[in-house]
Tab-separated table of C-alpha atoms and ligand atoms in Angstrom:
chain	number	residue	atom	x	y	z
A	22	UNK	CA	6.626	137.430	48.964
A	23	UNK	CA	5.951	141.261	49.303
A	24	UNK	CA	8.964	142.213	47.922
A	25	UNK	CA	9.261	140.988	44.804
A	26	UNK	CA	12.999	141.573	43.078
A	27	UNK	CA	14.023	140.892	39.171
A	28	UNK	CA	17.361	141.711	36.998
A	29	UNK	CA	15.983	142.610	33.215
A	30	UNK	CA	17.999	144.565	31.177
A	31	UNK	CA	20.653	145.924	33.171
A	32	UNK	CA	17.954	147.488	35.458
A	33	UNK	CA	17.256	146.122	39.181
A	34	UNK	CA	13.573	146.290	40.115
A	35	UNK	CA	12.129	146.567	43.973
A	36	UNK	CA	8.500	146.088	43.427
A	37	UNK	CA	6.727	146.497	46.794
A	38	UNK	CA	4.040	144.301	46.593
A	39	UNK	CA	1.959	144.205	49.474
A	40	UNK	CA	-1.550	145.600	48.075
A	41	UNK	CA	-3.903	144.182	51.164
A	42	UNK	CA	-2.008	145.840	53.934
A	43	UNK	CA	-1.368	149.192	50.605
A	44	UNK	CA	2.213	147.970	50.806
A	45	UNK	CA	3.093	148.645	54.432
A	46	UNK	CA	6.430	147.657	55.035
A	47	UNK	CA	7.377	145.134	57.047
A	48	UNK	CA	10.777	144.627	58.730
A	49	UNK	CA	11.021	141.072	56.380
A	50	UNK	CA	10.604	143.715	53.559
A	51	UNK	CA	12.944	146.601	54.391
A	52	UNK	CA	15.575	143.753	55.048
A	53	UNK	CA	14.850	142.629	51.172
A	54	UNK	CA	15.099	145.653	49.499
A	55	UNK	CA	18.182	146.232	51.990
A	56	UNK	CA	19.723	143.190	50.737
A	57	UNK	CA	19.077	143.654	47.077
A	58	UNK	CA	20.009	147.092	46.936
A	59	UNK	CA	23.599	146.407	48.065
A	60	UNK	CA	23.829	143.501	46.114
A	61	UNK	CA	22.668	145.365	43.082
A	62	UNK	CA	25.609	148.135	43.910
A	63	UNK	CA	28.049	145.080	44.019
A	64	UNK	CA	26.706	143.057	40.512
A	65	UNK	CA	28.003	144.708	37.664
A	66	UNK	CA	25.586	143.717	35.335
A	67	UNK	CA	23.460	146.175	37.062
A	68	UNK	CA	23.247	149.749	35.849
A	69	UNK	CA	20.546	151.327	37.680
A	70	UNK	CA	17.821	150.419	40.398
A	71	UNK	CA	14.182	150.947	39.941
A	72	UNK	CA	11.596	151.196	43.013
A	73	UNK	CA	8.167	150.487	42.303
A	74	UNK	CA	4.489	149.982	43.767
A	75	UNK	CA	1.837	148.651	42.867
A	76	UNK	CA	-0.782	149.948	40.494
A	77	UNK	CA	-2.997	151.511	43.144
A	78	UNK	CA	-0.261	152.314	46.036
A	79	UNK	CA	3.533	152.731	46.268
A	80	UNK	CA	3.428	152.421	50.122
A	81	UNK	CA	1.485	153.413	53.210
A	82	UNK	CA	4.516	153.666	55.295
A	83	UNK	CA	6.454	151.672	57.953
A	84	UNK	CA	3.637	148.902	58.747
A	85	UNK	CA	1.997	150.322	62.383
A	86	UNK	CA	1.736	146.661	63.859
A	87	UNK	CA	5.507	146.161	63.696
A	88	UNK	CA	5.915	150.270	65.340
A	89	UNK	CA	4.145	148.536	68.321
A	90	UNK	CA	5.488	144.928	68.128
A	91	UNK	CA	8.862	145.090	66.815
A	92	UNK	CA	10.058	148.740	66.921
A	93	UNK	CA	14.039	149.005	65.461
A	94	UNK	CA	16.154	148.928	68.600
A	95	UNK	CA	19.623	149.443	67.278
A	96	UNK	CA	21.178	150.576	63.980
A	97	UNK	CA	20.924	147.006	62.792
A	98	UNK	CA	17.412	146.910	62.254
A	99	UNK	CA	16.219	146.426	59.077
A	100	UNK	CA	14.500	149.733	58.316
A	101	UNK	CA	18.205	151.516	58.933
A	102	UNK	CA	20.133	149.258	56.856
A	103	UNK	CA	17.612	150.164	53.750
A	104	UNK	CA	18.585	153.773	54.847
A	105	UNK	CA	22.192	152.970	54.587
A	106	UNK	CA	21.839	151.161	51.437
A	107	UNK	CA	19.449	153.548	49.926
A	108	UNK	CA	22.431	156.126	50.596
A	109	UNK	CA	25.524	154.082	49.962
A	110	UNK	CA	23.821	153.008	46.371
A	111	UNK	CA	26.415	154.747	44.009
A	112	UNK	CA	23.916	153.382	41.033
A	113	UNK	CA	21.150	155.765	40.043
A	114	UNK	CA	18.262	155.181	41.814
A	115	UNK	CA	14.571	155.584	40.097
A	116	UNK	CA	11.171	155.595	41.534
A	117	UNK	CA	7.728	155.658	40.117
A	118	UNK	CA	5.163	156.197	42.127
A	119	UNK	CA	1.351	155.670	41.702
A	120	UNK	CA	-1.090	156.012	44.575
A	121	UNK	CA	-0.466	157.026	47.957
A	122	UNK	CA	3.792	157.613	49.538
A	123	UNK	CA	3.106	158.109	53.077
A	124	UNK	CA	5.805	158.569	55.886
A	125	UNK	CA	8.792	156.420	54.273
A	126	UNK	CA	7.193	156.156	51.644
A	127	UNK	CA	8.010	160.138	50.848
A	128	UNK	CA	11.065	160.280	52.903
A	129	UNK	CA	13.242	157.491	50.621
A	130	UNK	CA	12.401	159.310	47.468
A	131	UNK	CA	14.187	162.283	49.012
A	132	UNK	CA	17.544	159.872	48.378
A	133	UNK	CA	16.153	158.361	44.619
A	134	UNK	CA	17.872	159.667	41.617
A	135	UNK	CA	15.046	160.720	39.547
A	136	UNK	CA	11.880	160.232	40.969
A	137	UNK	CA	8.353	160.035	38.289
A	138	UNK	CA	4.591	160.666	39.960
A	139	UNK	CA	1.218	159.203	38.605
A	140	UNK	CA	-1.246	162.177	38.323
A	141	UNK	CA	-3.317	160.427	40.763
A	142	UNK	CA	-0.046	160.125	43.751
A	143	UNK	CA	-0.475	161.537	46.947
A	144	UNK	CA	2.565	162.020	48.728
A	145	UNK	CA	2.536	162.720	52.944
A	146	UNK	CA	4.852	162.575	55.803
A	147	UNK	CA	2.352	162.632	59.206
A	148	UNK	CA	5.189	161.566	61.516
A	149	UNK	CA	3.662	164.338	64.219
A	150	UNK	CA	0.099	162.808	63.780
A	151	UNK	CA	1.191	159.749	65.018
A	152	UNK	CA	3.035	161.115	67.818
A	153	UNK	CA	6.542	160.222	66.114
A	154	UNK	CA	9.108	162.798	64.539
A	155	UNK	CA	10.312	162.942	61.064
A	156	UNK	CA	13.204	160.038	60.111
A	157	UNK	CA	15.279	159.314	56.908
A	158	UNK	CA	17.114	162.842	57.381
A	159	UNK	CA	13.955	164.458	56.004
A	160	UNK	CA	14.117	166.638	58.915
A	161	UNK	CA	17.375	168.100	57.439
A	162	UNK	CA	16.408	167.405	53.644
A	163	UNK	CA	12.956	168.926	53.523
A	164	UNK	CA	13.026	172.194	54.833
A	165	UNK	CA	16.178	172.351	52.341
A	166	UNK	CA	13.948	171.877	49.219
A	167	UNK	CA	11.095	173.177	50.041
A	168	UNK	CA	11.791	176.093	52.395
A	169	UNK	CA	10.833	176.681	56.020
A	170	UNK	CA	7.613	177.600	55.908
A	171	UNK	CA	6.065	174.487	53.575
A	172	UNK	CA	8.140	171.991	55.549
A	173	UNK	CA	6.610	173.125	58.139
A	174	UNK	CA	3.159	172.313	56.530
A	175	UNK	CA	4.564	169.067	55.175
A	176	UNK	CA	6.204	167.839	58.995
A	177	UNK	CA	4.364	169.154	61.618
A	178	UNK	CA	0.870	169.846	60.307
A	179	UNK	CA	1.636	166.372	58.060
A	180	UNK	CA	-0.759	168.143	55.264
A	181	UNK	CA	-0.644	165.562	52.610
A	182	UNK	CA	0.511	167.249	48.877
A	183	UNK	CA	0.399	166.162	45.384
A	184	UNK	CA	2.440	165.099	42.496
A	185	UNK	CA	2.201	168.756	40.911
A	186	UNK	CA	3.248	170.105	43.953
A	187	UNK	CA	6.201	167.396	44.067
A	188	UNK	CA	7.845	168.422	41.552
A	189	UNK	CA	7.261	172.226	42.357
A	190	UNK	CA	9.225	171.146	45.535
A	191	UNK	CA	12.191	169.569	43.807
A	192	UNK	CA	11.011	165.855	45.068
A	193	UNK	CA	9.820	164.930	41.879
A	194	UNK	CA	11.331	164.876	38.688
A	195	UNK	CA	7.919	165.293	36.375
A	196	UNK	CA	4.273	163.657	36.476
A	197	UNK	CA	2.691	161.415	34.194
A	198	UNK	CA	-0.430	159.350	33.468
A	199	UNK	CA	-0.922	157.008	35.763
A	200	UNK	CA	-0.513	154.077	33.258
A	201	UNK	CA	2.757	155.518	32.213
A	202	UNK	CA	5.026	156.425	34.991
A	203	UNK	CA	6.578	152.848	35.567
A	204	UNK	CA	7.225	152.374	31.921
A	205	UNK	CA	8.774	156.188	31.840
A	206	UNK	CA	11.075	155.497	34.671
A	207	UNK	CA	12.170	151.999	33.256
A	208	UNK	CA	12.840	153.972	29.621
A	209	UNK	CA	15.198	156.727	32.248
A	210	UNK	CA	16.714	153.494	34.171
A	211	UNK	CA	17.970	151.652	30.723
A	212	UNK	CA	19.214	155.041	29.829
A	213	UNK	CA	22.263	153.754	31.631
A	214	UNK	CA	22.964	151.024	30.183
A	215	UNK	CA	24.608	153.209	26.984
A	216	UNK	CA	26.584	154.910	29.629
A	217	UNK	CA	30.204	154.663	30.631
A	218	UNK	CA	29.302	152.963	34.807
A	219	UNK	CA	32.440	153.976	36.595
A	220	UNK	CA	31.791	157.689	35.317
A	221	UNK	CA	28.047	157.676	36.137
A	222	UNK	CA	28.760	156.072	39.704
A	223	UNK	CA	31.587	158.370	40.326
A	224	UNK	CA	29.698	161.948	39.502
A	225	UNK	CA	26.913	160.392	41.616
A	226	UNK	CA	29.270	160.360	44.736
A	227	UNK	CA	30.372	164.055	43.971
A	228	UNK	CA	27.453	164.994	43.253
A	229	UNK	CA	26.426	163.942	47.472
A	230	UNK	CA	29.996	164.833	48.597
A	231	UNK	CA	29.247	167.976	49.939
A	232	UNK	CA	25.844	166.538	51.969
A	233	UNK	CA	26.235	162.798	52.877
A	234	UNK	CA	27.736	163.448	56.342
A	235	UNK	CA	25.316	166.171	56.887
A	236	UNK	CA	22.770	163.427	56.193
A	237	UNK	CA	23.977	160.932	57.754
A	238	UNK	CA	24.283	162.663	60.815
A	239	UNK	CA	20.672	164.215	60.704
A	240	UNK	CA	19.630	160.141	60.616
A	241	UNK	CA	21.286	159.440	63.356
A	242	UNK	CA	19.852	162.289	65.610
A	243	UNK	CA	16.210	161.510	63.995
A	244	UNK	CA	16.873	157.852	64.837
A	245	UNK	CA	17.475	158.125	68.867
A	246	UNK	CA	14.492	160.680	69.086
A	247	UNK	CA	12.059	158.336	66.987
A	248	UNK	CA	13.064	155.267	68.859
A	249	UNK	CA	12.308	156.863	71.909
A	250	UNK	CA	8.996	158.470	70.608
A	251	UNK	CA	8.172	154.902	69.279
A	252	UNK	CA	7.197	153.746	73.114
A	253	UNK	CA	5.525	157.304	74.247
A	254	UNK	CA	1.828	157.227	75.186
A	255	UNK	CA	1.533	159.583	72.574
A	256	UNK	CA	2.343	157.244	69.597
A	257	UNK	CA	0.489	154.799	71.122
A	258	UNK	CA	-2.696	156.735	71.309
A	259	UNK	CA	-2.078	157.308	68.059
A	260	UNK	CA	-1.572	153.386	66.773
A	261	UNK	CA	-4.498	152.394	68.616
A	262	UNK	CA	-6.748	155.019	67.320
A	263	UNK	CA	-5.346	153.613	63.652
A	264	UNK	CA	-6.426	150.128	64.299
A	265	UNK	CA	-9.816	151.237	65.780
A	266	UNK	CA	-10.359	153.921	63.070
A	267	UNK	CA	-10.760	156.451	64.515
A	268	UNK	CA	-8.770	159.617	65.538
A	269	UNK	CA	-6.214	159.582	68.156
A	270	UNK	CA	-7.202	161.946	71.550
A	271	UNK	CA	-4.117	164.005	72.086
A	272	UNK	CA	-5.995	166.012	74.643
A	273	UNK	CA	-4.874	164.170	77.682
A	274	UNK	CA	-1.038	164.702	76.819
B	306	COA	N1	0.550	149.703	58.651
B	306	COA	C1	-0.204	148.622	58.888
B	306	COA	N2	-1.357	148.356	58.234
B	306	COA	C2	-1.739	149.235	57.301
B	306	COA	C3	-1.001	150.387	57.008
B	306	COA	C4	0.199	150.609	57.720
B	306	COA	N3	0.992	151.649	57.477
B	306	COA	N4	-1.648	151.076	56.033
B	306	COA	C5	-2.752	150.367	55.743
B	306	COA	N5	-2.810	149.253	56.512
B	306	COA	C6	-3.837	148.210	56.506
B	306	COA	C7	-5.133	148.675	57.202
B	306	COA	O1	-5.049	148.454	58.608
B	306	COA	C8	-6.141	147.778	56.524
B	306	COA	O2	-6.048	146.502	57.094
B	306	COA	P1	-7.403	145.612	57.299
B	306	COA	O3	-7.920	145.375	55.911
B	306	COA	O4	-6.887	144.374	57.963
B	306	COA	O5	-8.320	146.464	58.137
B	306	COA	C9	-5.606	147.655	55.095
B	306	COA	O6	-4.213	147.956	55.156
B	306	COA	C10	-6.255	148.623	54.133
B	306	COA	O7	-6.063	149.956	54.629
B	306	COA	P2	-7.248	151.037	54.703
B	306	COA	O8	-6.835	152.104	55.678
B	306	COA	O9	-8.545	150.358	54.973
B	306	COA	O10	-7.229	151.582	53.204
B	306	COA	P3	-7.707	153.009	52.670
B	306	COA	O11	-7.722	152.884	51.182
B	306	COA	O12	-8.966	153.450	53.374
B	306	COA	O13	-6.548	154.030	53.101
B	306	COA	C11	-4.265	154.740	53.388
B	306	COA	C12	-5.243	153.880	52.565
B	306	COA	C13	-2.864	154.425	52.878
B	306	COA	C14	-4.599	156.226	53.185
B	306	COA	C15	-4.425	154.391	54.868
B	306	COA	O14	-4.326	152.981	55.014
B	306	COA	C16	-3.398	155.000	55.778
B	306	COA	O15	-3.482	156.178	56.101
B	306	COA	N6	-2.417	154.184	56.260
B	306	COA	C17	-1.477	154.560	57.282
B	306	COA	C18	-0.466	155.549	56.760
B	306	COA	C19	0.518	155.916	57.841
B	306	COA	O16	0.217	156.629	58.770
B	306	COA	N7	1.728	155.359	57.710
B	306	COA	C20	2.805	155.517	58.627
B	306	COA	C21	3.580	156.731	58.291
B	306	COA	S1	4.940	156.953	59.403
């Protein structure tokens, strides 16, 4: 099971647990936490959602065998209903991250509540490196934070940044010892359970009133593009040269 899913004290934990392939996600997995996160919207015993990794890795991304196997064809696929869930969740959503957030990995805590970063978490979005474009409306959501010029670091160059520099760009919410940061973000997660739900799920849906079909829409355009750049010789050069270990050769494109 590399999604592993648990109900303790009002708090609904996704714990990505896939530390051979550094938690690569899997269509099987994005249709879990898909699953459970509506579920947990539904179950009123929950009061808040917490995403986790593993001690060493939250997630390397969308896994890079199913890109070339079993790319998402349609807005059924698994990896865009975790986007709608992710976005539909009117419970606060928490993440605490330790080790590397690359491509998704980054782009879903740009829809988390509160998001807390181990000193040691590396946080990336190379979406141009491997000959893709960037997805999860971070295209529209990034450049918003962070300004222009750094998203431009962040989404075309695909320069990797830190948890310092996370919360500097309004991704994170603060960064802790490594040891500490799930712990922290379960302590903010049971928070909730001493306040009044319908009022905490309702300011959460103003609070994204003015944005959600700004975002939504910017998913949808990313979507068509990516799926398309999903089959180019470019992002194949680039799998391959993953696989093989070495770099990819744009030169020929
Ligand atoms: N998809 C599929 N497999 C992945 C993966 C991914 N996103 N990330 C890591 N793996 C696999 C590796 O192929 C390797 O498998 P193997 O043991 O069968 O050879 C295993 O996980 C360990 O990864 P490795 O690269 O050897 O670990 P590392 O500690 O040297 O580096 C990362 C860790 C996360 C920096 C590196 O794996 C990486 O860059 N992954 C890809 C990130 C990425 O581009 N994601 C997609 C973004 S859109």
């Amino acid at each position: 099971m590399s999604i592993k899913t648990a109900i303790v004290n009002g708090v609904q934990t996704i714990e990505i647990a896939r530390p051979e392939k550094k938690n690569a996600l899997t269509r099987a997995m994005y249709q879990e936490m898909a699953d459970t996160l509506n579920a947990a919207n539904e179950d009123n015993t929950v009061r808040a959602v917490l995403i986790q990794g593993q001690p060493a890795i939250f997630t390397s991304g969308n896994d890079i065998e199913d890109f070339m196997s079993s790319p998402p064809r349609d807005e059924d696929a698994p990896v865009f209903q975790f986007m709608r869930a992710m976005i539909g969740c009117d419970k606060p959503v928490i993440a605490a991250v330790n080790g590397a957030a690359i491509g998704i990995g980054t782009t879903m805590l740009l829809h988390c509540d509160f998001v807390y970063v181990a000193d040691d978490a590396r946080l990336a979005m190379p979406f141009v490196s491997l000959g893709l474009v960037p997805e999860f409306g971070s295209s529209l959501v990034v450049p918003r934070l962070m300004g222009q010029r750094r998203a431009a670091e962040k989404l075309l160059l695909g320069d990797p940044f830190t948890g310092e520099q996370a919360v500097e760009y309004g991704i994170a919410n603060a960064v802790l010892p490594a040891g500490e940061v799930v712990n922290h973000a379960r302590r903010v997660a049971e928070r909730f359970n001493k306040l009044a739900p319908t009022a905490v799920r309702e300011s959460k849906k103003l609070m994204r009133r003015g944005t959600e079909e700004a975002l939504l829409e910017a998913i949808q355009v990313e979507a068509e593009i990516f799926g398309a750049r999903l089959r180019s010789p470019e992002a194949i050069e680039a799998f391959q040269a993953f696989f093989q270990k070495r770099q990819p050769d744009f030169s020929k494109f």
